[in-house]
Short mmCIF file of C-alpha atoms and ligand atoms in Angstrom, two decimals:
data_model
loop_
_atom_site.label_atom_id
_atom_site.label_comp_id
_atom_site.label_asym_id
_atom_site.label_seq_id
_atom_site.Cartn_x
_atom_site.Cartn_y
_atom_site.Cartn_z
CA UNK A 216 75.66 -122.90 -91.70
CA UNK A 217 75.07 -119.21 -91.96
CA UNK A 218 77.97 -117.21 -93.29
CA UNK A 219 78.98 -113.67 -92.68
CA UNK A 220 79.28 -111.41 -95.69
CA UNK A 221 82.16 -109.76 -93.91
CA UNK A 222 84.03 -113.03 -93.48
CA UNK A 223 83.90 -113.69 -97.18
CA UNK A 224 84.19 -110.07 -98.31
CA UNK A 225 81.23 -110.44 -100.70
CA UNK A 226 80.12 -106.84 -100.67
CA UNK A 227 77.59 -107.26 -103.45
CA UNK A 228 75.58 -110.05 -101.86
CA UNK A 229 72.03 -108.98 -101.28
CA UNK A 230 70.68 -111.93 -99.31
CA UNK A 231 70.55 -111.37 -95.53
CA UNK A 232 73.52 -113.20 -94.07
CA UNK A 233 73.67 -113.40 -90.32
CA UNK A 234 76.70 -111.83 -88.69
CA UNK A 235 77.34 -114.22 -85.85
CA UNK A 236 80.39 -115.82 -84.47
CA UNK A 237 78.80 -118.85 -82.89
CA UNK A 238 76.22 -121.53 -83.49
CA UNK A 239 73.08 -121.84 -81.40
CA UNK A 240 70.15 -119.52 -80.97
CA UNK A 241 70.43 -115.89 -81.98
CA UNK A 242 70.68 -113.70 -78.90
CA UNK A 243 70.21 -110.01 -78.20
CA UNK A 244 70.13 -107.60 -75.28
CA UNK A 245 68.01 -104.51 -74.79
CA UNK A 246 69.03 -102.19 -71.95
CA UNK A 247 66.44 -99.79 -70.58
CA UNK A 248 67.17 -96.81 -68.38
CA UNK A 249 64.04 -94.86 -67.49
CA UNK A 250 66.06 -91.68 -66.96
CA UNK A 251 67.33 -91.68 -70.53
CA UNK A 252 64.37 -90.01 -72.16
CA UNK A 253 64.07 -88.81 -75.74
CA UNK A 254 61.00 -86.63 -75.39
CA UNK A 255 57.26 -86.66 -74.85
CA UNK A 256 55.39 -88.89 -77.26
CA UNK A 257 52.81 -86.72 -78.96
CA UNK A 258 49.55 -88.63 -79.59
CA UNK A 259 49.47 -86.86 -82.95
CA UNK A 260 52.20 -89.19 -84.23
CA UNK A 261 49.37 -91.72 -84.47
CA UNK A 262 47.53 -89.63 -87.03
CA UNK A 263 45.72 -90.52 -90.18
CA UNK A 264 44.66 -88.94 -93.43
CA UNK A 265 41.57 -88.83 -95.64
CA UNK A 266 41.70 -87.50 -99.17
CA UNK A 267 39.11 -87.05 -101.90
CA UNK A 268 40.64 -89.93 -103.77
CA UNK A 269 39.06 -93.14 -105.03
CA UNK A 270 36.90 -94.71 -102.32
CA UNK A 271 38.60 -93.12 -99.32
CA UNK A 272 35.99 -90.50 -98.47
CA UNK A 273 33.20 -91.15 -100.97
CA UNK A 274 32.43 -94.86 -100.51
CA UNK A 275 34.66 -95.23 -97.43
CA UNK A 276 34.28 -92.75 -94.62
CA UNK A 277 31.12 -91.31 -96.16
CA UNK A 278 28.50 -93.16 -98.17
CA UNK A 279 25.12 -91.52 -98.24
CA UNK A 280 23.51 -94.46 -100.02
CA UNK A 281 24.81 -97.24 -97.78
CA UNK A 282 22.51 -98.96 -95.26
CA UNK A 283 25.61 -99.13 -93.05
CA UNK A 284 25.71 -95.33 -92.80
CA UNK A 285 24.04 -93.07 -90.27
CA UNK A 286 21.48 -90.45 -91.30
CA UNK A 287 24.27 -88.00 -92.19
CA UNK A 288 26.05 -90.41 -94.49
CA UNK A 289 28.95 -91.54 -92.26
CA UNK A 290 29.69 -95.27 -92.42
CA UNK A 291 29.16 -96.47 -88.85
CA UNK A 292 31.37 -99.56 -89.18
CA UNK A 293 34.23 -97.44 -90.54
CA UNK A 294 33.79 -94.93 -87.75
CA UNK A 295 34.07 -97.67 -85.14
CA UNK A 296 37.17 -99.19 -86.74
CA UNK A 297 38.69 -95.71 -86.98
CA UNK A 298 37.86 -94.99 -83.33
CA UNK A 299 39.76 -98.11 -82.31
CA UNK A 300 42.84 -96.65 -84.00
CA UNK A 301 42.80 -93.84 -81.43
CA UNK A 302 43.67 -91.36 -84.18
CA UNK A 303 45.60 -88.39 -82.80
CA UNK A 304 45.07 -86.07 -85.77
CA UNK A 305 43.23 -86.39 -89.07
CA UNK A 306 44.50 -84.64 -92.21
CA UNK A 307 42.14 -83.56 -95.02
CA UNK A 308 41.28 -82.86 -97.92
CA UNK A 309 44.54 -84.01 -99.57
CA UNK A 310 47.15 -84.83 -100.69
CA UNK A 311 47.36 -83.91 -104.33
CA UNK A 312 43.63 -83.19 -104.32
CA UNK A 313 44.13 -80.16 -102.08
CA UNK A 314 46.20 -78.34 -104.71
CA UNK A 315 43.18 -77.46 -106.84
CA UNK A 316 40.48 -77.47 -104.15
CA UNK A 317 38.36 -74.42 -103.55
CA UNK A 318 36.90 -74.94 -100.07
CA UNK A 319 33.94 -72.70 -100.92
CA UNK A 320 32.70 -75.44 -103.28
CA UNK A 321 32.21 -77.72 -100.27
CA UNK A 322 29.97 -75.56 -98.06
CA UNK A 323 26.26 -74.75 -98.14
CA UNK A 324 23.35 -77.07 -98.93
CA UNK A 325 24.77 -80.33 -100.30
CA UNK A 326 22.41 -80.43 -103.25
CA UNK A 327 23.57 -77.02 -104.46
CA UNK A 328 27.30 -77.63 -104.35
CA UNK A 329 29.05 -77.54 -107.73
CA UNK A 330 30.57 -80.66 -109.30
CA UNK A 331 34.12 -79.92 -110.46
CA UNK A 332 36.62 -81.67 -112.67
CA UNK A 333 39.22 -83.18 -110.36
CA UNK A 334 42.56 -83.28 -112.08
CA UNK A 335 44.85 -84.84 -109.47
CA UNK A 336 43.14 -88.21 -109.79
CA UNK A 337 41.15 -87.75 -112.99
CA UNK A 338 37.58 -87.74 -111.74
CA UNK A 339 34.67 -85.42 -110.87
CA UNK A 340 34.43 -84.07 -107.33
CA UNK A 341 30.80 -83.66 -106.26
CA UNK A 342 31.68 -81.74 -103.11
CA UNK A 343 29.14 -83.46 -100.88
CA UNK A 344 31.79 -83.88 -98.18
CA UNK A 345 33.28 -80.49 -97.27
CA UNK A 346 34.45 -78.46 -94.31
CA UNK A 347 31.35 -79.05 -92.15
CA UNK A 348 31.29 -82.78 -92.87
CA UNK A 349 35.00 -83.11 -92.13
CA UNK A 350 34.87 -81.19 -88.88
CA UNK A 351 31.77 -83.09 -87.76
CA UNK A 352 33.70 -86.30 -88.45
CA UNK A 353 36.75 -85.25 -86.42
CA UNK A 354 34.32 -84.35 -83.63
CA UNK A 355 32.77 -87.82 -83.79
CA UNK A 356 36.24 -89.37 -83.75
CA UNK A 357 37.38 -87.03 -80.98
CA UNK A 358 40.49 -86.29 -82.96
CA UNK A 359 42.38 -83.13 -83.86
CA UNK A 360 41.55 -81.80 -87.36
CA UNK A 361 44.34 -80.82 -89.74
CA UNK A 362 43.27 -78.90 -92.83
CA UNK A 363 45.65 -78.71 -95.78
CA UNK A 364 45.20 -75.51 -97.80
CA UNK A 365 45.44 -75.16 -101.55
CA UNK A 366 48.77 -73.47 -102.20
CA UNK A 367 48.83 -74.81 -105.75
CA UNK A 368 46.10 -73.06 -107.73
CA UNK A 369 44.63 -71.34 -104.66
CA UNK A 370 45.14 -67.77 -103.48
CA UNK A 371 46.31 -66.20 -100.25
CA UNK A 372 42.79 -64.90 -99.71
CA UNK A 373 41.23 -68.35 -100.05
CA UNK A 374 43.58 -69.72 -97.40
CA UNK A 375 43.05 -66.75 -95.09
CA UNK A 376 39.27 -66.87 -95.45
CA UNK A 377 39.19 -70.59 -94.73
CA UNK A 378 40.86 -69.88 -91.37
CA UNK A 379 38.43 -67.02 -90.78
CA UNK A 380 35.42 -69.18 -91.66
CA UNK A 381 36.50 -71.93 -89.29
CA UNK A 382 38.05 -70.01 -86.43
CA UNK A 383 36.90 -66.41 -86.15
CA UNK A 384 34.47 -65.13 -83.53
CA UNK A 385 34.17 -61.71 -85.20
CA UNK A 386 31.04 -60.71 -87.05
CA UNK A 387 32.26 -60.85 -90.67
CA UNK A 388 30.98 -62.00 -94.01
CA UNK A 389 32.84 -65.30 -93.54
CA UNK A 390 31.48 -66.00 -90.06
CA UNK A 391 27.96 -65.01 -91.13
CA UNK A 392 28.28 -67.53 -93.95
CA UNK A 393 29.39 -70.21 -91.48
CA UNK A 394 26.39 -69.49 -89.26
CA UNK A 395 24.07 -69.46 -92.25
CA UNK A 396 25.42 -72.93 -93.05
CA UNK A 397 24.46 -74.17 -89.61
CA UNK A 398 27.52 -73.69 -87.42
CA UNK A 399 27.31 -70.96 -84.78
CA UNK A 400 30.57 -71.39 -82.87
CA UNK A 401 33.98 -71.38 -84.48
CA UNK A 402 35.60 -74.81 -84.61
CA UNK A 403 39.03 -73.40 -83.71
CA UNK A 404 41.03 -75.64 -86.03
CA UNK A 405 44.65 -75.48 -84.88
CA UNK A 406 46.59 -77.31 -87.58
CA UNK A 407 46.78 -75.88 -91.12
CA UNK A 408 48.92 -77.11 -93.97
CA UNK A 409 50.63 -74.68 -96.32
CA UNK A 410 50.08 -76.85 -99.38
CA UNK A 411 50.95 -80.42 -100.26
CA UNK A 412 54.10 -81.81 -101.90
CA UNK A 413 54.83 -78.53 -103.62
CA UNK A 414 58.26 -79.85 -104.68
CA UNK A 415 56.71 -82.49 -106.95
CA UNK A 416 56.25 -81.79 -110.67
CA UNK A 417 53.06 -83.92 -110.40
CA UNK A 418 51.55 -81.30 -108.12
CA UNK A 419 49.05 -78.80 -109.50
CA UNK A 420 50.69 -75.42 -109.00
CA UNK A 421 54.15 -76.95 -108.43
CA UNK A 422 56.74 -74.28 -107.73
CA UNK A 423 60.46 -73.93 -107.19
CA UNK A 424 61.54 -73.85 -103.54
CA UNK A 425 62.06 -70.08 -103.72
CA UNK A 426 58.69 -69.43 -105.32
CA UNK A 427 56.93 -71.71 -102.86
CA UNK A 428 58.78 -70.17 -99.90
CA UNK A 429 57.77 -66.63 -100.91
CA UNK A 430 54.17 -67.60 -101.67
CA UNK A 431 53.70 -69.66 -98.53
CA UNK A 432 55.18 -66.90 -96.37
CA UNK A 433 52.51 -64.42 -97.46
CA UNK A 434 49.78 -67.02 -96.91
CA UNK A 435 51.23 -67.81 -93.48
CA UNK A 436 51.21 -64.14 -92.45
CA UNK A 437 47.56 -63.67 -93.37
CA UNK A 438 46.52 -66.94 -91.76
CA UNK A 439 48.30 -66.20 -88.47
CA UNK A 440 47.01 -62.62 -88.42
CA UNK A 441 43.52 -64.11 -88.73
CA UNK A 442 44.15 -66.49 -85.83
CA UNK A 443 47.49 -66.27 -83.97
CA UNK A 444 46.79 -69.59 -82.25
CA UNK A 445 47.00 -71.73 -85.35
CA UNK A 446 49.98 -73.95 -86.14
CA UNK A 447 51.28 -74.03 -89.69
CA UNK A 448 52.79 -76.97 -91.50
CA UNK A 449 55.11 -76.04 -94.36
CA UNK A 450 55.40 -78.40 -97.33
CA UNK A 451 58.80 -80.04 -97.05
CA UNK A 452 60.25 -82.46 -99.52
CA UNK A 453 58.46 -85.50 -100.86
CA UNK A 454 60.44 -85.93 -104.03
CA UNK A 455 63.11 -88.49 -103.16
CA UNK A 456 63.59 -89.84 -106.64
CA UNK A 457 67.03 -90.44 -108.16
CA UNK A 458 69.00 -87.23 -108.41
CA UNK A 459 66.66 -85.17 -106.23
CA UNK A 460 68.35 -83.01 -103.63
CA UNK A 461 65.55 -83.22 -101.08
CA UNK A 462 67.58 -81.41 -98.44
CA UNK A 463 67.98 -78.32 -100.64
CA UNK A 464 64.21 -77.86 -100.86
CA UNK A 465 63.88 -78.02 -97.08
CA UNK A 466 66.73 -75.59 -96.50
CA UNK A 467 65.31 -73.01 -98.88
CA UNK A 468 61.73 -73.34 -97.65
CA UNK A 469 62.87 -72.84 -94.06
CA UNK A 470 64.84 -69.73 -95.00
CA UNK A 471 61.52 -68.15 -95.88
CA UNK A 472 59.28 -69.76 -93.31
CA UNK A 473 61.44 -70.22 -90.22
CA UNK A 474 59.61 -67.46 -88.35
CA UNK A 475 56.15 -68.63 -89.39
CA UNK A 476 56.07 -72.40 -89.83
CA UNK A 477 55.60 -74.62 -86.79
CA UNK A 478 56.15 -77.89 -88.63
CA UNK A 479 57.94 -79.09 -91.71
CA UNK A 480 56.04 -81.80 -93.54
CA UNK A 481 57.76 -84.84 -95.06
CA UNK A 482 56.38 -87.85 -96.92
CA UNK A 483 57.65 -91.32 -97.65
CA UNK A 484 56.20 -94.40 -99.29
CA UNK A 485 58.14 -97.64 -99.55
CA UNK A 486 57.69 -100.99 -101.25
CA UNK A 487 59.17 -104.43 -101.69
CA UNK A 488 59.78 -103.89 -105.38
CA UNK A 489 62.46 -106.56 -105.75
CA UNK A 490 60.77 -109.10 -103.52
CA UNK A 491 63.70 -108.92 -101.10
CA UNK A 492 62.43 -109.30 -97.54
CA UNK A 493 65.66 -108.20 -95.84
CA UNK A 494 65.99 -105.12 -98.00
CA UNK A 495 62.34 -104.16 -97.55
CA UNK A 496 62.55 -104.63 -93.79
CA UNK A 497 65.45 -102.16 -93.76
CA UNK A 498 63.24 -99.35 -95.17
CA UNK A 499 63.03 -97.66 -91.79
CA UNK A 500 66.81 -97.18 -91.79
CA UNK A 501 66.24 -94.63 -94.53
CA UNK A 502 63.37 -93.06 -92.59
CA UNK A 503 65.61 -92.72 -89.53
CA UNK A 504 68.35 -91.16 -91.66
CA UNK A 505 65.94 -88.63 -93.14
CA UNK A 506 64.64 -87.75 -89.70
CA UNK A 507 68.15 -87.14 -88.45
CA UNK A 508 69.10 -85.07 -91.50
CA UNK A 509 65.91 -83.01 -91.31
CA UNK A 510 66.44 -82.31 -87.64
CA UNK A 511 69.87 -80.93 -88.57
CA UNK A 512 68.36 -78.74 -91.29
CA UNK A 513 65.78 -77.37 -88.86
CA UNK A 514 68.46 -76.70 -86.23
CA UNK A 515 70.57 -74.88 -88.81
CA UNK A 516 67.59 -72.80 -89.97
CA UNK A 517 66.76 -71.75 -86.42
CA UNK A 518 70.31 -71.15 -85.30
CA UNK A 519 70.84 -67.46 -84.45
CA UNK A 520 67.17 -66.63 -84.99
CA UNK A 521 65.49 -64.32 -82.48
CA UNK A 522 63.11 -65.81 -79.94
CA UNK A 523 62.84 -69.38 -78.91
CA UNK A 524 61.10 -70.78 -81.95
CA UNK A 525 60.74 -74.52 -82.41
CA UNK A 526 59.90 -76.23 -85.67
CA UNK A 527 58.85 -79.85 -85.51
CA UNK A 528 58.55 -82.54 -88.13
CA UNK A 529 55.10 -83.54 -89.39
CA UNK A 530 55.63 -86.83 -91.24
CA UNK A 531 52.17 -86.40 -92.63
CA UNK A 532 52.13 -89.14 -95.25
CA UNK A 533 53.77 -92.52 -94.87
CA UNK A 534 52.92 -96.06 -95.84
CA UNK A 535 53.80 -99.05 -97.94
CA UNK A 536 52.58 -98.32 -101.45
CA UNK A 537 53.97 -99.89 -104.60
CA UNK A 538 51.39 -102.25 -106.07
CA UNK A 539 48.13 -100.39 -106.63
CA UNK A 540 47.79 -97.55 -109.12
CA UNK A 541 45.34 -96.26 -111.67
CA UNK A 542 43.03 -93.34 -112.15
CA UNK A 543 39.28 -93.18 -111.55
CA UNK A 544 37.13 -94.81 -108.89
CA UNK A 545 38.79 -97.91 -107.46
CA UNK A 546 42.35 -96.75 -107.31
CA UNK A 547 45.28 -97.15 -104.95
CA UNK A 548 43.49 -100.04 -103.24
CA UNK A 549 46.63 -101.67 -101.95
CA UNK A 550 46.24 -105.06 -100.23
CA UNK A 551 48.66 -105.49 -97.36
CA UNK A 552 50.53 -108.51 -96.08
CA UNK A 553 52.52 -109.35 -92.95
CA UNK A 554 55.82 -107.90 -94.15
CA UNK A 555 54.07 -104.58 -94.83
CA UNK A 556 52.71 -104.55 -91.27
CA UNK A 557 56.21 -105.15 -89.91
CA UNK A 558 57.60 -102.26 -91.94
CA UNK A 559 54.84 -100.04 -90.52
CA UNK A 560 55.85 -101.12 -87.00
CA UNK A 561 59.45 -100.09 -87.72
CA UNK A 562 58.21 -96.71 -89.00
CA UNK A 563 56.28 -96.22 -85.77
CA UNK A 564 59.41 -97.18 -83.84
CA UNK A 565 61.26 -94.47 -85.76
CA UNK A 566 58.66 -91.83 -84.86
CA UNK A 567 58.78 -92.81 -81.17
CA UNK A 568 62.58 -92.83 -81.26
CA UNK A 569 62.43 -89.23 -82.57
CA UNK A 570 59.67 -88.16 -80.21
CA UNK A 571 61.50 -84.91 -79.44
CA UNK A 572 61.19 -83.68 -83.03
CA UNK A 573 58.38 -85.69 -84.67
CA UNK A 574 55.13 -84.37 -83.26
CA UNK A 575 52.77 -85.31 -86.09
CA UNK A 576 52.71 -88.38 -88.33
CA UNK A 577 49.86 -89.49 -90.56
CA UNK A 578 49.44 -92.89 -92.06
CA UNK A 579 48.14 -92.39 -95.61
CA UNK A 580 45.29 -93.08 -95.80
CA UNK A 581 42.40 -94.29 -93.56
CA UNK A 582 40.00 -96.28 -95.73
CA UNK A 583 40.35 -98.30 -98.97
CA UNK A 584 43.06 -96.09 -100.51
CA UNK A 585 46.45 -97.39 -99.26
CA UNK A 586 44.64 -97.94 -96.00
CA UNK A 587 44.31 -100.06 -92.87
CA UNK A 588 40.50 -100.32 -93.24
CA UNK A 589 38.96 -101.86 -96.36
CA UNK A 590 35.24 -101.88 -97.12
CA UNK A 591 32.69 -103.23 -99.53
CA UNK A 592 28.92 -102.76 -99.58
CA UNK A 593 28.39 -105.35 -96.85
CA UNK A 594 31.12 -104.64 -94.35
CA UNK A 595 34.82 -104.21 -93.83
CA UNK A 596 37.99 -106.02 -92.93
CA UNK A 597 41.10 -104.82 -91.16
CA UNK A 598 44.27 -104.95 -93.19
CA UNK A 599 47.51 -106.20 -91.67
CA UNK A 600 48.85 -102.66 -91.20
CA UNK A 601 45.91 -101.81 -88.94
CA UNK A 602 47.28 -103.85 -86.04
CA UNK A 603 50.66 -102.24 -85.35
CA UNK A 604 49.12 -98.78 -85.63
CA UNK A 605 46.33 -99.75 -83.25
CA UNK A 606 48.76 -101.17 -80.69
CA UNK A 607 51.10 -98.21 -80.80
CA UNK A 608 48.31 -95.63 -80.69
CA UNK A 609 46.56 -97.21 -77.75
CA UNK A 610 49.60 -98.09 -75.66
CA UNK A 611 52.85 -96.32 -76.51
CA UNK A 612 52.40 -93.04 -74.68
CA UNK A 613 54.14 -90.79 -72.19
CA UNK A 614 57.89 -90.38 -72.53
CA UNK A 615 59.96 -92.10 -75.20
CA UNK A 616 63.01 -93.89 -73.82
CA UNK A 617 66.38 -94.17 -75.49
CA UNK A 618 67.18 -97.89 -75.71
CA UNK A 619 70.47 -99.69 -76.01
CA UNK A 620 69.84 -102.53 -78.47
CA UNK A 621 72.58 -105.07 -78.99
CA UNK A 622 71.22 -107.28 -81.75
CA UNK A 623 72.66 -109.60 -84.36
CA UNK A 624 72.74 -107.96 -87.76
CA UNK A 625 72.43 -108.80 -91.42
CA UNK A 626 74.13 -107.26 -94.38
CA UNK A 627 72.15 -105.04 -96.69
CA UNK A 628 73.45 -103.51 -99.88
CA UNK A 629 71.71 -100.19 -99.37
CA UNK A 630 72.12 -99.67 -95.65
CA UNK A 631 75.09 -101.74 -94.50
CA UNK A 632 74.62 -103.89 -91.41
CA UNK A 633 71.01 -103.83 -90.24
CA UNK A 634 70.05 -105.08 -86.76
CA UNK A 635 67.46 -107.84 -86.76
CA UNK A 636 65.75 -106.27 -83.78
CA UNK A 637 64.23 -102.84 -84.15
CA UNK A 638 62.78 -101.38 -80.96
CA UNK A 639 61.20 -98.41 -79.22
CA UNK A 640 59.81 -97.80 -75.76
CA UNK A 641 57.40 -95.51 -73.94
CA UNK A 642 57.03 -94.99 -70.22
CA UNK A 643 53.64 -93.83 -69.02
CA UNK A 644 52.26 -93.76 -65.47
CA UNK A 645 54.79 -96.36 -64.27
CA UNK A 646 54.12 -98.74 -67.16
CA UNK A 647 56.77 -99.57 -69.70
CA UNK A 648 55.71 -100.39 -73.24
CA UNK A 649 58.35 -101.98 -75.41
CA UNK A 650 57.84 -102.43 -79.16
CA UNK A 651 60.12 -104.93 -80.87
CA UNK A 652 60.18 -106.00 -84.51
CA UNK A 653 62.16 -109.11 -85.34
CA UNK A 654 63.28 -108.65 -88.94
CA UNK A 655 64.54 -112.20 -89.16
CA UNK A 656 62.55 -114.29 -91.57
CA UNK A 657 63.17 -117.70 -90.03
CA UNK A 658 64.69 -117.42 -86.56
CA UNK A 659 63.53 -116.28 -83.17
CA UNK A 660 65.87 -114.00 -81.25
CA UNK A 661 66.32 -114.77 -77.57
CA UNK A 662 66.53 -111.43 -75.90
CA UNK A 663 67.43 -110.33 -72.43
CA UNK A 664 65.68 -107.14 -71.36
CA UNK A 665 67.75 -105.40 -68.69
CA UNK A 666 66.37 -102.61 -66.54
CA UNK A 667 69.09 -100.26 -65.37
CA UNK A 668 67.33 -98.32 -62.66
CA UNK A 669 64.04 -100.08 -61.79
CA UNK A 670 62.50 -103.50 -61.31
CA UNK A 671 59.91 -105.28 -63.38
CA UNK A 672 56.77 -105.59 -61.31
CA UNK A 673 54.02 -108.13 -61.85
CA UNK A 674 53.41 -109.93 -65.09
CA UNK A 675 54.10 -108.55 -68.54
CA UNK A 676 51.28 -108.43 -71.10
CA UNK A 677 52.55 -109.56 -74.47
CA UNK A 678 50.78 -108.93 -77.78
CA UNK A 679 52.17 -110.13 -81.06
CA UNK A 680 51.38 -109.24 -84.66
CA UNK A 681 52.36 -112.16 -86.84
CA UNK A 682 50.98 -114.62 -89.34
CA UNK A 683 51.70 -117.90 -91.09
CA UNK A 684 53.92 -116.30 -93.70
CA UNK A 685 55.41 -112.91 -94.53
CA UNK A 686 53.11 -112.77 -97.57
CA UNK A 687 49.94 -113.60 -95.58
CA UNK A 688 47.13 -111.13 -96.21
CA UNK A 689 43.73 -110.50 -94.66
CA UNK A 690 40.51 -110.30 -96.65
CA UNK A 691 36.76 -110.24 -96.11
CA UNK A 692 36.07 -113.16 -93.77
CA UNK A 693 39.76 -114.12 -93.51
CA UNK A 694 42.10 -112.76 -90.84
CA UNK A 695 45.52 -114.37 -91.11
CA UNK A 696 47.47 -111.49 -89.62
CA UNK A 697 46.30 -109.87 -86.40
CA UNK A 698 47.29 -108.97 -82.85
CA UNK A 699 47.34 -112.00 -80.57
CA UNK A 700 48.04 -112.18 -76.83
CA UNK A 701 50.96 -114.39 -75.84
CA UNK A 702 51.81 -115.99 -72.49
CA UNK A 703 53.52 -113.69 -70.10
CA UNK A 704 57.27 -114.27 -69.64
CA UNK A 705 58.75 -114.75 -66.19
CA UNK A 706 60.30 -111.63 -64.73
CA UNK A 707 63.14 -111.62 -62.29
CA UNK A 708 63.73 -108.21 -60.79
CA UNK A 709 65.79 -106.32 -63.32
CA UNK A 710 65.81 -109.00 -65.99
CA UNK A 711 63.23 -110.38 -68.34
CA UNK A 712 63.87 -112.90 -71.08
CA UNK A 713 61.80 -113.15 -74.22
CA UNK A 714 62.28 -114.91 -77.55
CA UNK A 715 60.95 -112.64 -80.30
CA UNK A 716 59.56 -114.95 -82.99
CA UNK A 717 60.61 -114.70 -86.63
CA UNK A 718 58.88 -112.01 -88.75
CA UNK A 719 56.99 -110.54 -85.82
CA UNK A 720 56.11 -107.32 -84.09
CA UNK A 721 55.72 -107.72 -80.33
CA UNK A 722 54.41 -105.22 -77.82
CA UNK A 723 55.34 -105.94 -74.25
CA UNK A 724 53.68 -103.98 -71.48
CA UNK A 725 54.82 -104.23 -67.88
CA UNK A 726 54.64 -102.21 -64.68
CA UNK A 727 57.88 -100.96 -63.17
CA UNK A 728 58.66 -100.46 -59.52
O1 AHR B 22 48.39 -90.49 -100.50
C1 AHR B 22 48.33 -90.52 -101.89
C2 AHR B 22 49.07 -89.37 -102.54
O2 AHR B 22 50.44 -89.53 -102.32
C3 AHR B 22 48.77 -88.00 -101.99
O3 AHR B 22 47.68 -87.41 -102.59
C4 AHR B 22 50.02 -87.23 -102.31
O4 AHR B 22 50.26 -86.20 -101.41
C5 AHR B 22 51.10 -88.28 -102.33
O5 AHR B 22 51.89 -88.19 -103.44
#
């Protein structure tokens, strides 16, 4: 028999006890009203990130010596796997790396570019992949580039001239240099980061919130005067350690940048450090809380300001990351399992459920380094976390819908009662896409989907990400966790019943009439 923590008043229990008053299958209801919209789902919430770190770029995206690469050095198999992720925006060159990166080192003939000591990750940067290589790659991927400037050791002029080099049509020293390096037309890069994780003492050029706010403001002015069409992403808080007041950083930074920043960047990495499935699966509760709090901070910063400025959230680094570390070449090569993939699905649910305010989100990172794609010299395999991202990015589009989810819950020490079902929905061209994670480790949840204002039409396509066990991992030649099509459930007008299996993420796609 399952017992309720409430019934017994055991507030310190950490195991997930089911709160249910009756025996029999666990049941839930999800009500859907297509008029209750949250906002437009921006394809850029399905973004990714490549950093000069370990084997992400050098030996991942780009490997000039590999027989699997094209004549320019791009790994063709990686490119194809990345294309299938339908990446909405790609961030580069870091991360921590960006805080001591001089972009001028990465232009001009490859053989003449200077090797530099790289202090973020303790290596030597050979600079063979720079601005031209990155922007060619985003062109091949048909994705939006997002360039993160060095606001650590860099200068205002470096940031301004990078925008000029990439975006200006004037005849200047910078644009002549660009043409000399083989690119006639400006690329018109829209998204520019004002530094990375500047609140972290680990960051090169780390500053106080006031010092960062003042410095970033002057950079922002010069960058926008160079190209008024660009969008700027201010470095919000990433330092959520014990005792950190992450909200204070954001408030102060926005005091300086509220008339210039278009996005506030936030980061979050989570892990199952205590091998507690229920607790780990509740990680997105914290993400949702931070989203809500940050939205309030942005609203407060903009309140009473002239004009109709909007500042959105760019959650431009997120992932599961707690096992792999190190410095040098093969670092941060996290191997993912099923429970990690489920947590990623709940993160994506959170972004969709905040579609009105989250307009950029980047999984960190794309290849090898805390990544959905993992390569060796002979090929690649897709990690478990690849599948939820791929399903969301290819299907959950259009308008996000506000759902009513009535699910059984379990008790969690950190977050209180956590619903077993975590869901989001998008409505696009008459098709409803519903994403449901069942956080229950052992039981299916029989769920009634109720349409308030429409009818289900035709059959529903069901795709499930699951595996034999929550610890199942993929590897070269072994795919235990993947997306699998399931039989379509019967629909009856406004109702559709589906039993979401234990430890699963299910995407259900159905036409509405
Ligand atoms: O993604 C790995 C690192 O995590 C990034 O360089 C940094 O921004 C964050 O701390």
